[in-house]
mmCIF file of C-alpha atoms in Angstrom:
data_model
loop_
_atom_site.group_PDB
_atom_site.id
_atom_site.type_symbol
_atom_site.label_atom_id
_atom_site.label_comp_id
_atom_site.label_asym_id
_atom_site.label_seq_id
_atom_site.Cartn_x
_atom_site.Cartn_y
_atom_site.Cartn_z
ATOM 1 C CA MET A 250 137.475 140.265 136.600
ATOM 2 C CA LYS A 251 134.039 140.152 138.156
ATOM 3 C CA THR A 252 131.582 137.556 136.983
ATOM 4 C CA LEU A 253 129.294 138.937 134.334
ATOM 5 C CA ASN A 254 125.698 138.133 135.019
ATOM 6 C CA ARG A 255 124.519 137.022 131.594
ATOM 7 C CA ARG A 256 121.014 135.790 131.114
ATOM 8 C CA ASP A 257 120.277 134.369 127.754
ATOM 9 C CA PHE A 258 116.664 133.356 127.442
ATOM 10 C CA GLY A 259 117.161 131.398 124.257
ATOM 11 C CA VAL A 260 114.674 130.828 121.508
ATOM 12 C CA ASP A 261 112.389 128.153 122.799
ATOM 13 C CA LEU A 262 108.881 129.055 123.752
ATOM 14 C CA GLY A 263 109.080 127.640 127.272
ATOM 15 C CA LEU A 264 112.078 129.803 128.018
ATOM 16 C CA ALA A 265 110.440 132.813 126.393
ATOM 17 C CA LEU A 266 107.435 132.358 128.701
ATOM 18 C CA ALA A 267 109.770 131.969 131.658
ATOM 19 C CA ALA A 268 111.376 135.244 130.611
ATOM 20 C CA ALA A 269 108.009 136.935 130.544
ATOM 21 C CA ILE A 270 107.337 135.746 134.069
ATOM 22 C CA LEU A 271 110.792 136.647 135.334
ATOM 23 C CA LEU A 272 110.773 140.066 133.778
ATOM 24 C CA PRO A 273 108.656 141.869 136.415
ATOM 25 C CA ALA A 274 111.083 140.612 139.087
ATOM 26 C CA THR A 275 113.977 141.966 137.006
ATOM 27 C CA LYS A 276 112.151 145.270 136.757
ATOM 28 C CA ALA A 277 112.309 145.548 140.572
ATOM 29 C CA ARG A 278 115.712 147.123 140.027
ATOM 30 C CA ALA A 279 114.847 150.668 139.087
ATOM 31 C CA ASP A 280 117.915 151.213 136.913
ATOM 32 C CA ASP A 281 117.538 148.183 134.624
ATOM 33 C CA MET A 282 116.991 149.186 131.023
ATOM 34 C CA ASP A 283 115.311 147.906 127.882
ATOM 35 C CA VAL A 284 116.313 148.175 124.237
ATOM 36 C CA HIS A 285 113.802 147.181 121.586
ATOM 37 C CA ILE A 286 114.466 146.159 118.013
ATOM 38 C CA ASP A 287 111.773 147.554 115.753
ATOM 39 C CA ASN A 288 112.108 147.907 111.997
ATOM 40 C CA PHE A 289 115.784 146.867 112.012
ATOM 41 C CA VAL A 290 116.685 149.636 114.481
ATOM 42 C CA PHE A 291 117.920 149.455 118.091
ATOM 43 C CA GLN A 292 115.784 151.793 120.172
ATOM 44 C CA PRO A 293 117.208 153.725 121.868
ATOM 45 C CA ALA A 294 120.320 153.561 119.702
ATOM 46 C CA GLU A 295 122.431 154.928 122.574
ATOM 47 C CA LEU A 296 121.935 154.290 126.293
ATOM 48 C CA ARG A 297 123.778 155.871 129.240
ATOM 49 C CA ILE A 298 123.713 153.623 132.296
ATOM 50 C CA LYS A 299 125.480 153.119 135.615
ATOM 51 C CA ALA A 300 127.733 150.111 136.229
ATOM 52 C CA GLY A 301 125.699 147.176 137.529
ATOM 53 C CA THR A 302 122.758 147.876 135.244
ATOM 54 C CA THR A 303 121.192 145.004 133.304
ATOM 55 C CA VAL A 304 120.115 145.800 129.752
ATOM 56 C CA THR A 305 117.510 143.577 128.089
ATOM 57 C CA TRP A 306 117.099 143.590 124.315
ATOM 58 C CA THR A 307 113.808 142.402 122.775
ATOM 59 C CA ASN A 308 113.471 141.595 119.086
ATOM 60 C CA ARG A 309 110.071 142.844 117.928
ATOM 61 C CA ASP A 310 110.760 142.258 114.208
ATOM 62 C CA ASP A 311 109.555 139.306 112.138
ATOM 63 C CA ILE A 312 113.184 138.711 111.153
ATOM 64 C CA PRO A 313 115.868 137.285 113.474
ATOM 65 C CA HIS A 314 118.605 139.549 114.825
ATOM 66 C CA THR A 315 121.674 139.227 117.050
ATOM 67 C CA ILE A 316 123.371 141.548 119.540
ATOM 68 C CA VAL A 317 127.160 141.398 119.311
ATOM 69 C CA SER A 318 129.814 143.539 120.961
ATOM 70 C CA ALA A 319 133.210 142.340 119.752
ATOM 71 C CA GLY A 320 135.019 140.554 122.565
ATOM 72 C CA LYS A 321 132.388 141.631 125.135
ATOM 73 C CA PHE A 322 129.130 139.806 124.553
ATOM 74 C CA ARG A 323 127.264 137.905 121.871
ATOM 75 C CA SER A 324 123.626 136.849 121.970
ATOM 76 C CA LYS A 325 122.207 133.797 120.297
ATOM 77 C CA THR A 326 120.064 134.551 117.282
ATOM 78 C CA LEU A 327 116.873 136.143 118.595
ATOM 79 C CA ASP A 328 113.711 135.176 116.771
ATOM 80 C CA THR A 329 110.569 137.304 117.096
ATOM 81 C CA ASP A 330 109.936 138.352 120.732
ATOM 82 C CA ASP A 331 113.104 136.647 122.020
ATOM 83 C CA LYS A 332 115.154 138.530 124.617
ATOM 84 C CA PHE A 333 118.806 138.833 125.561
ATOM 85 C CA SER A 334 120.096 140.383 128.795
ATOM 86 C CA PHE A 335 123.548 141.509 129.823
ATOM 87 C CA THR A 336 124.698 143.122 133.052
ATOM 88 C CA PHE A 337 127.350 145.797 132.600
ATOM 89 C CA THR A 338 129.731 145.664 135.558
ATOM 90 C CA ASN A 339 132.547 147.772 134.130
ATOM 91 C CA ALA A 340 132.518 151.380 132.962
ATOM 92 C CA GLY A 341 133.240 152.053 129.294
ATOM 93 C CA ASP A 342 131.736 152.418 125.831
ATOM 94 C CA TYR A 343 130.181 149.253 124.432
ATOM 95 C CA LYS A 344 129.534 149.468 120.717
ATOM 96 C CA TYR A 345 127.392 146.643 119.434
ATOM 97 C CA PHE A 346 125.713 145.531 116.202
ATOM 98 C CA CYS A 347 123.541 142.842 114.616
ATOM 99 C CA SER A 348 125.880 140.319 112.994
ATOM 100 C CA LEU A 349 123.144 139.384 110.483
ATOM 101 C CA HIS A 350 122.331 142.979 109.515
ATOM 102 C CA PRO A 351 125.528 144.875 110.279
ATOM 103 C CA HIS A 352 124.081 148.253 109.361
ATOM 104 C CA MET A 353 122.181 147.943 112.660
ATOM 105 C CA THR A 354 124.429 149.430 115.348
ATOM 106 C CA GLY A 355 123.972 150.638 118.930
ATOM 107 C CA MET A 356 125.977 151.944 121.879
ATOM 108 C CA ILE A 357 125.825 151.428 125.637
ATOM 109 C CA LYS A 358 127.801 154.012 127.638
ATOM 110 C CA VAL A 359 128.491 152.727 131.163
ATOM 111 C CA GLU A 360 129.548 155.257 133.813
ATOM 112 C CA MET B 95 107.870 144.845 111.555
ATOM 113 C CA SER B 96 105.852 142.657 113.794
ATOM 114 C CA GLY B 97 102.440 141.388 112.927
ATOM 115 C CA HIS B 98 100.640 141.044 116.226
ATOM 116 C CA ASP B 99 97.702 143.029 114.910
ATOM 117 C CA HIS B 100 97.092 140.611 112.070
ATOM 118 C CA GLY B 101 95.953 137.682 114.127
ATOM 119 C CA ASP B 102 92.283 137.665 113.182
ATOM 120 C CA ASP B 103 92.377 137.194 109.423
ATOM 121 C CA GLY B 104 93.259 133.513 109.411
ATOM 122 C CA VAL B 105 89.921 132.315 108.081
ATOM 123 C CA SER B 106 89.773 134.689 105.157
ATOM 124 C CA ARG B 107 93.374 133.862 104.257
ATOM 125 C CA ARG B 108 92.640 130.149 104.187
ATOM 126 C CA LYS B 109 89.577 130.758 102.080
ATOM 127 C CA VAL B 110 91.510 132.839 99.581
ATOM 128 C CA LEU B 111 94.268 130.229 99.384
ATOM 129 C CA GLU B 112 91.737 127.505 98.657
ATOM 130 C CA CYS B 113 90.227 129.499 95.820
ATOM 131 C CA MET B 114 93.522 130.346 94.201
ATOM 132 C CA THR B 115 94.538 128.995 90.855
ATOM 133 C CA TRP B 116 97.940 129.628 89.382
ATOM 134 C CA ALA B 117 97.685 131.684 86.265
ATOM 135 C CA GLY B 118 101.221 130.757 85.253
ATOM 136 C CA THR B 119 102.202 134.128 83.898
ATOM 137 C CA GLY B 120 105.717 135.494 83.742
ATOM 138 C CA VAL B 121 107.789 138.330 82.429
ATOM 139 C CA LEU B 122 110.127 137.469 79.613
ATOM 140 C CA TRP B 123 113.291 139.537 79.418
ATOM 141 C CA THR B 124 115.638 139.428 76.517
ATOM 142 C CA VAL B 125 118.998 141.092 76.613
ATOM 143 C CA THR B 126 120.196 142.265 73.247
ATOM 144 C CA GLY B 127 123.540 143.997 73.034
ATOM 145 C CA GLY B 128 123.561 144.280 76.810
ATOM 146 C CA VAL B 129 120.204 146.014 77.143
ATOM 147 C CA PRO B 130 117.413 144.064 78.837
ATOM 148 C CA ARG B 131 114.020 144.386 77.220
ATOM 149 C CA SER B 132 110.772 143.188 78.666
ATOM 150 C CA LEU B 133 108.474 141.420 76.243
ATOM 151 C CA GLY B 134 105.637 141.871 78.695
ATOM 152 C CA ILE B 135 103.559 139.596 80.817
ATOM 153 C CA ILE B 136 103.017 136.364 79.000
ATOM 154 C CA ASP B 137 102.148 132.832 79.877
ATOM 155 C CA SER B 138 105.131 130.889 81.167
ATOM 156 C CA ALA B 139 104.671 128.156 78.588
ATOM 157 C CA GLU B 140 104.824 130.768 75.862
ATOM 158 C CA ALA B 141 107.880 132.337 77.495
ATOM 159 C CA ALA B 142 109.676 129.024 77.667
ATOM 160 C CA THR B 143 108.903 128.333 74.009
ATOM 161 C CA ALA B 144 110.018 131.791 72.908
ATOM 162 C CA ALA B 145 113.317 131.316 74.674
ATOM 163 C CA ALA B 146 113.701 127.639 73.947
ATOM 164 C CA PRO B 147 116.945 127.351 71.950
ATOM 165 C CA GLY B 148 120.214 127.496 73.824
ATOM 166 C CA MET B 149 121.049 126.591 77.372
ATOM 167 C CA SER B 150 118.708 127.684 80.097
ATOM 168 C CA PHE B 151 119.003 127.490 83.845
ATOM 169 C CA LEU B 152 116.763 128.484 86.662
ATOM 170 C CA GLN B 153 117.348 130.734 89.641
ATOM 171 C CA ILE B 154 115.451 130.294 92.880
ATOM 172 C CA SER B 155 116.094 132.272 96.045
ATOM 173 C CA ASP B 156 115.157 133.157 99.606
ATOM 174 C CA SER B 157 112.957 130.168 100.435
ATOM 175 C CA HIS B 158 113.138 131.053 104.164
ATOM 176 C CA VAL B 159 111.890 127.589 105.097
ATOM 177 C CA GLY B 160 110.731 127.920 108.710
ATOM 178 C CA PHE B 161 109.322 131.439 108.324
ATOM 179 C CA ASP B 162 105.747 131.411 109.649
ATOM 180 C CA LYS B 163 104.840 135.050 110.283
ATOM 181 C CA PRO B 164 101.765 136.838 108.891
ATOM 182 C CA ALA B 165 103.543 137.995 105.701
ATOM 183 C CA ASN B 166 103.396 134.307 104.694
ATOM 184 C CA PRO B 167 102.517 131.734 107.354
ATOM 185 C CA ASN B 168 103.488 128.854 105.038
ATOM 186 C CA ALA B 169 106.855 129.519 103.377
ATOM 187 C CA LEU B 170 107.352 125.781 102.815
ATOM 188 C CA GLY B 171 104.029 125.674 100.959
ATOM 189 C CA THR B 172 104.938 128.479 98.557
ATOM 190 C CA LEU B 173 108.333 126.827 97.946
ATOM 191 C CA GLU B 174 106.435 123.697 96.999
ATOM 192 C CA GLU B 175 104.243 125.742 94.637
ATOM 193 C CA ALA B 176 107.388 127.147 93.002
ATOM 194 C CA VAL B 177 108.759 123.622 92.633
ATOM 195 C CA ASN B 178 105.493 122.454 91.065
ATOM 196 C CA LYS B 179 105.772 125.333 88.625
ATOM 197 C CA ILE B 180 109.334 124.352 87.771
ATOM 198 C CA ASN B 181 108.261 120.741 87.225
ATOM 199 C CA ALA B 182 105.516 121.943 84.868
ATOM 200 C CA MET B 183 107.905 123.915 82.645
ATOM 201 C CA PRO B 184 107.745 122.595 79.088
ATOM 202 C CA ALA B 185 111.501 122.947 78.571
ATOM 203 C CA LYS B 186 113.504 121.452 81.421
ATOM 204 C CA PRO B 187 116.290 123.785 82.534
ATOM 205 C CA ALA B 188 119.832 122.389 82.593
ATOM 206 C CA PHE B 189 120.181 123.009 86.343
ATOM 207 C CA MET B 190 119.191 125.374 89.106
ATOM 208 C CA ILE B 191 121.024 127.840 91.301
ATOM 209 C CA HIS B 192 119.749 128.864 94.741
ATOM 210 C CA THR B 193 120.995 132.261 95.870
ATOM 211 C CA GLY B 194 120.635 131.721 99.595
ATOM 212 C CA ASP B 195 118.361 131.969 102.618
ATOM 213 C CA ILE B 196 117.246 128.434 101.988
ATOM 214 C CA THR B 197 116.193 128.399 105.652
ATOM 215 C CA HIS B 198 115.027 131.019 108.109
ATOM 216 C CA LEU B 199 116.905 129.995 111.277
ATOM 217 C CA SER B 200 119.494 127.454 110.025
ATOM 218 C CA LYS B 201 117.753 124.630 111.850
ATOM 219 C CA ALA B 202 118.380 121.020 110.797
ATOM 220 C CA ALA B 203 114.647 120.429 110.245
ATOM 221 C CA GLU B 204 114.456 123.509 108.012
ATOM 222 C CA PHE B 205 117.338 122.262 105.854
ATOM 223 C CA ASP B 206 115.678 118.822 105.731
ATOM 224 C CA ASN B 207 112.326 120.277 104.642
ATOM 225 C CA ALA B 208 113.934 122.469 101.992
ATOM 226 C CA GLU B 209 115.855 119.500 100.613
ATOM 227 C CA ARG B 210 112.750 117.314 100.545
ATOM 228 C CA ILE B 211 110.839 119.859 98.438
ATOM 229 C CA ILE B 212 113.655 121.166 96.190
ATOM 230 C CA SER B 213 114.862 117.656 95.334
ATOM 231 C CA GLN B 214 111.466 117.046 93.687
ATOM 232 C CA THR B 215 112.702 119.138 90.745
ATOM 233 C CA LYS B 216 115.268 116.378 90.077
ATOM 234 C CA LEU B 217 117.611 119.156 88.947
ATOM 235 C CA ASP B 218 121.205 119.683 89.995
ATOM 236 C CA VAL B 219 121.163 122.630 92.390
ATOM 237 C CA HIS B 220 124.131 124.906 92.997
ATOM 238 C CA TYR B 221 123.795 126.784 96.273
ATOM 239 C CA VAL B 222 125.355 129.808 97.919
ATOM 240 C CA PRO B 223 124.434 130.641 101.509
ATOM 241 C CA GLY B 224 122.403 133.565 102.769
ATOM 242 C CA GLU B 225 122.871 135.022 106.236
ATOM 243 C CA HIS B 226 119.871 133.010 107.452
ATOM 244 C CA ASP B 227 121.701 129.775 106.547
ATOM 245 C CA PHE B 228 124.677 130.675 108.709
ATOM 246 C CA ILE B 229 123.133 131.301 112.110
ATOM 247 C CA ASP B 230 123.438 127.935 113.819
ATOM 248 C CA GLU B 231 125.876 128.021 116.724
ATOM 249 C CA GLU B 232 128.817 126.363 115.002
ATOM 250 C CA VAL B 233 127.783 127.487 111.513
ATOM 251 C CA LYS B 234 128.187 123.971 110.215
ATOM 252 C CA LEU B 235 124.799 122.750 108.961
ATOM 253 C CA TYR B 236 125.012 124.598 105.630
ATOM 254 C CA ARG B 237 128.600 123.570 105.063
ATOM 255 C CA GLU B 238 128.008 119.926 105.925
ATOM 256 C CA ARG B 239 125.138 119.773 103.440
ATOM 257 C CA TYR B 240 126.289 121.970 100.572
ATOM 258 C CA GLY B 241 129.945 122.669 101.188
ATOM 259 C CA ARG B 242 131.473 119.577 99.583
ATOM 260 C CA GLY B 243 134.037 120.578 96.992
ATOM 261 C CA THR B 244 133.812 124.268 97.848
ATOM 262 C CA LYS B 245 136.517 126.616 99.077
ATOM 263 C CA GLY B 246 136.583 128.723 102.248
ATOM 264 C CA HIS B 247 133.070 129.381 103.502
ATOM 265 C CA GLY B 248 131.511 127.794 100.424
ATOM 266 C CA TRP B 249 132.647 129.502 97.220
ATOM 267 C CA TYR B 250 133.308 127.588 93.988
ATOM 268 C CA SER B 251 133.073 127.747 90.226
ATOM 269 C CA PHE B 252 131.963 125.431 87.447
ATOM 270 C CA ASP B 253 131.400 125.463 83.694
ATOM 271 C CA ALA B 254 128.172 124.664 81.906
ATOM 272 C CA GLY B 255 126.998 125.309 78.368
ATOM 273 C CA GLY B 256 130.104 127.345 77.561
ATOM 274 C CA VAL B 257 129.417 129.674 80.499
ATOM 275 C CA HIS B 258 131.679 130.025 83.537
ATOM 276 C CA PHE B 259 129.640 130.155 86.761
ATOM 277 C CA VAL B 260 131.069 131.436 90.041
ATOM 278 C CA GLY B 261 129.222 131.043 93.362
ATOM 279 C CA LEU B 262 130.350 133.604 95.932
ATOM 280 C CA VAL B 263 129.731 133.931 99.673
ATOM 281 C CA ASN B 264 129.194 137.447 101.031
ATOM 282 C CA VAL B 265 127.414 136.752 104.332
ATOM 283 C CA VAL B 266 130.430 135.935 106.545
ATOM 284 C CA ASP B 267 132.577 138.174 108.776
ATOM 285 C CA LEU B 268 130.190 141.107 108.499
ATOM 286 C CA LYS B 269 131.547 144.224 110.201
ATOM 287 C CA ALA B 270 129.585 146.624 112.411
ATOM 288 C CA GLY B 271 128.106 149.359 110.273
ATOM 289 C CA GLY B 272 129.100 147.554 107.096
ATOM 290 C CA LEU B 273 127.469 145.758 104.187
ATOM 291 C CA GLY B 274 127.946 142.280 102.750
ATOM 292 C CA ASN B 275 131.527 141.079 102.652
ATOM 293 C CA LEU B 276 133.576 138.819 100.359
ATOM 294 C CA GLY B 277 136.911 139.095 102.121
ATOM 295 C CA ALA B 278 140.516 139.064 100.906
ATOM 296 C CA GLU B 279 140.844 135.277 100.702
ATOM 297 C CA GLN B 280 137.799 134.866 98.460
ATOM 298 C CA LEU B 281 138.767 137.825 96.258
ATOM 299 C CA ALA B 282 142.243 136.371 95.748
ATOM 300 C CA TRP B 283 140.661 133.042 94.814
ATOM 301 C CA LEU B 284 138.273 134.765 92.375
ATOM 302 C CA GLU B 285 141.079 136.672 90.660
ATOM 303 C CA ASP B 286 142.960 133.402 90.293
ATOM 304 C CA ASP B 287 139.864 131.522 89.111
ATOM 305 C CA LEU B 288 139.269 133.993 86.271
ATOM 306 C CA ARG B 289 142.905 134.290 85.249
ATOM 307 C CA GLY B 290 143.577 132.826 81.836
ATOM 308 C CA LYS B 291 139.898 132.610 80.889
ATOM 309 C CA SER B 292 139.159 133.838 77.382
ATOM 310 C CA LYS B 293 137.508 137.261 77.496
ATOM 311 C CA SER B 294 134.759 135.912 75.290
ATOM 312 C CA THR B 295 133.708 133.377 77.931
ATOM 313 C CA PRO B 296 130.335 134.452 79.345
ATOM 314 C CA ILE B 297 130.622 134.829 83.124
ATOM 315 C CA VAL B 298 127.833 134.419 85.664
ATOM 316 C CA LEU B 299 128.580 135.510 89.222
ATOM 317 C CA PHE B 300 125.996 134.601 91.833
ATOM 318 C CA ALA B 301 125.850 135.485 95.508
ATOM 319 C CA HIS B 302 123.184 136.136 98.121
ATOM 320 C CA ILE B 303 123.553 139.855 98.878
ATOM 321 C CA PRO B 304 123.734 142.142 95.817
ATOM 322 C CA LEU B 305 127.344 142.741 94.714
ATOM 323 C CA TRP B 306 126.292 146.236 93.638
ATOM 324 C CA THR B 307 125.090 148.897 96.025
ATOM 325 C CA VAL B 308 121.305 148.806 95.847
ATOM 326 C CA TYR B 309 120.503 150.644 99.092
ATOM 327 C CA PRO B 310 123.201 150.911 101.771
ATOM 328 C CA GLU B 311 120.736 152.302 104.332
ATOM 329 C CA TRP B 312 119.246 148.802 104.481
ATOM 330 C CA GLY B 313 122.552 146.992 104.071
ATOM 331 C CA TRP B 314 121.701 146.087 100.469
ATOM 332 C CA GLY B 315 125.150 145.946 98.969
ATOM 333 C CA THR B 316 128.584 144.364 99.341
ATOM 334 C CA GLU B 317 131.432 146.312 100.920
ATOM 335 C CA ASP B 318 134.100 144.888 98.613
ATOM 336 C CA GLY B 319 131.797 143.953 95.700
ATOM 337 C CA ASP B 320 133.586 146.444 93.439
ATOM 338 C CA ARG B 321 136.776 144.425 93.751
ATOM 339 C CA ALA B 322 135.019 141.331 92.414
ATOM 340 C CA LEU B 323 133.521 143.367 89.571
ATOM 341 C CA GLU B 324 136.968 144.696 88.644
ATOM 342 C CA TYR B 325 138.105 141.136 87.993
ATOM 343 C CA VAL B 326 135.309 140.571 85.456
ATOM 344 C CA LYS B 327 135.939 143.822 83.616
ATOM 345 C CA GLY B 328 136.991 143.095 80.081
ATOM 346 C CA PHE B 329 134.847 139.996 79.740
ATOM 347 C CA GLY B 330 132.315 140.354 76.930
ATOM 348 C CA SER B 331 129.284 139.127 78.844
ATOM 349 C CA VAL B 332 128.920 139.218 82.610
ATOM 350 C CA THR B 333 125.718 138.432 84.508
ATOM 351 C CA VAL B 334 125.479 139.001 88.254
ATOM 352 C CA LEU B 335 122.607 137.263 90.031
ATOM 353 C CA ASN B 336 121.555 137.596 93.639
ATOM 354 C CA GLY B 337 118.654 137.297 96.046
ATOM 355 C CA HIS B 338 118.350 138.863 99.512
ATOM 356 C CA ILE B 339 116.091 141.784 98.577
ATOM 357 C CA HIS B 340 113.082 139.688 97.515
ATOM 358 C CA GLN B 341 112.175 141.735 94.452
ATOM 359 C CA VAL B 342 113.153 142.067 90.825
ATOM 360 C CA MET B 343 115.686 144.759 90.080
ATOM 361 C CA GLN B 344 117.966 145.114 87.092
ATOM 362 C CA LYS B 345 120.908 147.273 86.152
ATOM 363 C CA VAL B 346 123.228 147.261 83.172
ATOM 364 C CA GLU B 347 126.717 148.687 83.430
ATOM 365 C CA GLY B 348 128.906 148.205 80.393
ATOM 366 C CA ASN B 349 128.962 144.481 79.716
ATOM 367 C CA VAL B 350 127.656 143.643 83.183
ATOM 368 C CA THR B 351 123.991 142.882 83.796
ATOM 369 C CA PHE B 352 122.822 142.792 87.397
ATOM 370 C CA HIS B 353 119.641 140.991 88.270
ATOM 371 C CA THR B 354 117.946 140.241 91.568
ATOM 372 C CA ALA B 355 115.481 137.397 92.105
ATOM 373 C CA ARG B 356 112.175 137.217 93.881
ATOM 374 C CA SER B 357 111.768 135.185 97.028
ATOM 375 C CA THR B 358 109.542 132.135 97.182
ATOM 376 C CA ALA B 359 108.565 133.111 100.757
ATOM 377 C CA PHE B 360 107.631 136.770 101.217
ATOM 378 C CA PRO B 361 108.104 140.095 99.433
ATOM 379 C CA GLN B 362 110.189 142.980 100.756
ATOM 380 C CA PRO B 363 109.528 146.672 100.109
ATOM 381 C CA ALA B 364 111.238 148.764 97.455
ATOM 382 C CA PRO B 365 114.257 150.675 98.812
ATOM 383 C CA GLY B 366 113.122 153.374 101.226
ATOM 384 C CA ALA B 367 109.438 152.616 100.651
ATOM 385 C CA ALA B 368 108.902 151.388 104.221
ATOM 386 C CA PRO B 369 110.450 151.974 107.667
ATOM 387 C CA SER B 370 112.521 148.786 107.286
ATOM 388 C CA PRO B 371 113.400 146.000 104.835
ATOM 389 C CA GLY B 372 111.299 143.552 106.891
ATOM 390 C CA PRO B 373 108.717 141.201 105.392
ATOM 391 C CA MET B 374 106.038 143.080 103.486
ATOM 392 C CA LYS B 375 102.466 142.166 104.267
ATOM 393 C CA VAL B 376 100.281 142.316 101.201
ATOM 394 C CA GLU B 377 96.739 141.213 100.536
ATOM 395 C CA ASP B 378 96.517 137.455 100.235
ATOM 396 C CA ALA B 379 95.388 137.753 96.659
ATOM 397 C CA ARG B 380 98.557 139.659 95.775
ATOM 398 C CA LEU B 381 101.125 137.550 97.637
ATOM 399 C CA ARG B 382 101.833 135.083 94.846
ATOM 400 C CA SER B 383 102.298 137.788 92.271
ATOM 401 C CA MET B 384 105.264 138.930 94.361
ATOM 402 C CA LEU B 385 106.925 135.537 94.758
ATOM 403 C CA GLY B 386 108.491 133.458 92.047
ATOM 404 C CA VAL B 387 111.404 132.026 90.171
ATOM 405 C CA ALA B 388 113.637 133.207 87.332
ATOM 406 C CA SER B 389 114.927 131.242 84.404
ATOM 407 C CA ILE B 390 117.811 132.470 82.319
ATOM 408 C CA ASN B 391 118.367 131.397 78.772
ATOM 409 C CA PHE B 392 121.669 131.552 76.942
ATOM 410 C CA LYS B 393 121.721 131.381 73.208
ATOM 411 C CA GLN B 394 125.039 130.032 72.193
ATOM 412 C CA ASN B 395 126.950 131.983 69.573
ATOM 413 C CA GLU B 396 124.505 134.831 69.939
ATOM 414 C CA GLN B 397 124.996 137.755 72.276
ATOM 415 C CA ARG B 398 121.569 137.291 73.692
ATOM 416 C CA LEU B 399 120.440 136.426 77.141
ATOM 417 C CA ALA B 400 116.844 136.073 78.200
ATOM 418 C CA ILE B 401 115.798 136.284 81.808
ATOM 419 C CA ILE B 402 112.288 135.047 82.427
ATOM 420 C CA ASP B 403 110.724 135.957 85.743
ATOM 421 C CA THR B 404 107.853 133.774 86.677
ATOM 422 C CA PRO B 405 105.762 134.890 89.616
ATOM 423 C CA LEU B 406 103.776 132.184 91.373
ATOM 424 C CA GLN B 407 100.728 134.053 90.161
ATOM 425 C CA GLY B 408 100.571 136.881 87.649
#
């Protein structure tokens, strides 16, 4: 199994600032994607990406959320404006949800 | 719901807070023959006197200690106001229950701060966890502090004033797409706990997320809550108390009365009234009318139950 490139920026402010600085560099890869959490909804709810793509989730709510895909990946609890990134190296369907608000669900389809 | 556009009203908010006085009003509910009836907005002292005989206890919920967003930048402060209100009650309640979300991010300092303020009531407090109390990495801070003598993830029962109280945990093992969850182990324990109890024993179930389906679109309900409610069928008086939705809501079904408590931290919108259940930003002058505590009064040997909701300001 290939190493999964997981970047977890954590909740502390210093790391969040570091993330903000690092982000433009991450964006250099044209196929990297963003998912936002607004109003308890993952947007977009479904993403189609190519293997090797890094997806970065940003929590824009005033309430903490998590991003959990059973057996695949699990973020720490993201407070307001915290981010979580995961690089998808293998093709497949990755269903995920917020373990604090399980009615929030999303899907990443990796080709 | 993010409040980045609310950054410039800090001065006016402080000013309003300084000028505030607590009117001390509340809503007195009496339940006669299973039907709750509001006696209207009255002064809390009056309410406490009206409901004085019998055993009374207090419910407090959703303190969210650590929350500091524009909906209420000082959740610890409003918890302290609630505690001051409790300490000023003319009739001291027998004990208090806290229906979860004591903290916002399950941090040790948040638990410490909550404890420091709540302990000023000098009341016994019976807790159940909310999902915000179970988000530390090893999910141990809540259990280390409040889990002594409890089963599983923190459920337990006790008797007081002739009433059987059951604290339930429905914020663990939540499934994708699902609602709150009690789980098979807890349900089996509950069935066993109630077995052999006289059907005339008043039962109070309390949990964080509503056991009844309030609004599934926002996750406001418990997947297997019906199973728990089946076990209390046949009891003459059942009261189900919860928090989580930060507003007062009541329902009566047969002998079961459902009641949700306000938060002491921030209000949440009515079901479907906003794009999300996130913190509701209201004018500073209105905030305290939407936060508060509830006291519940049992009159022994009478089929009457009074629930008194006391907002921090009326």
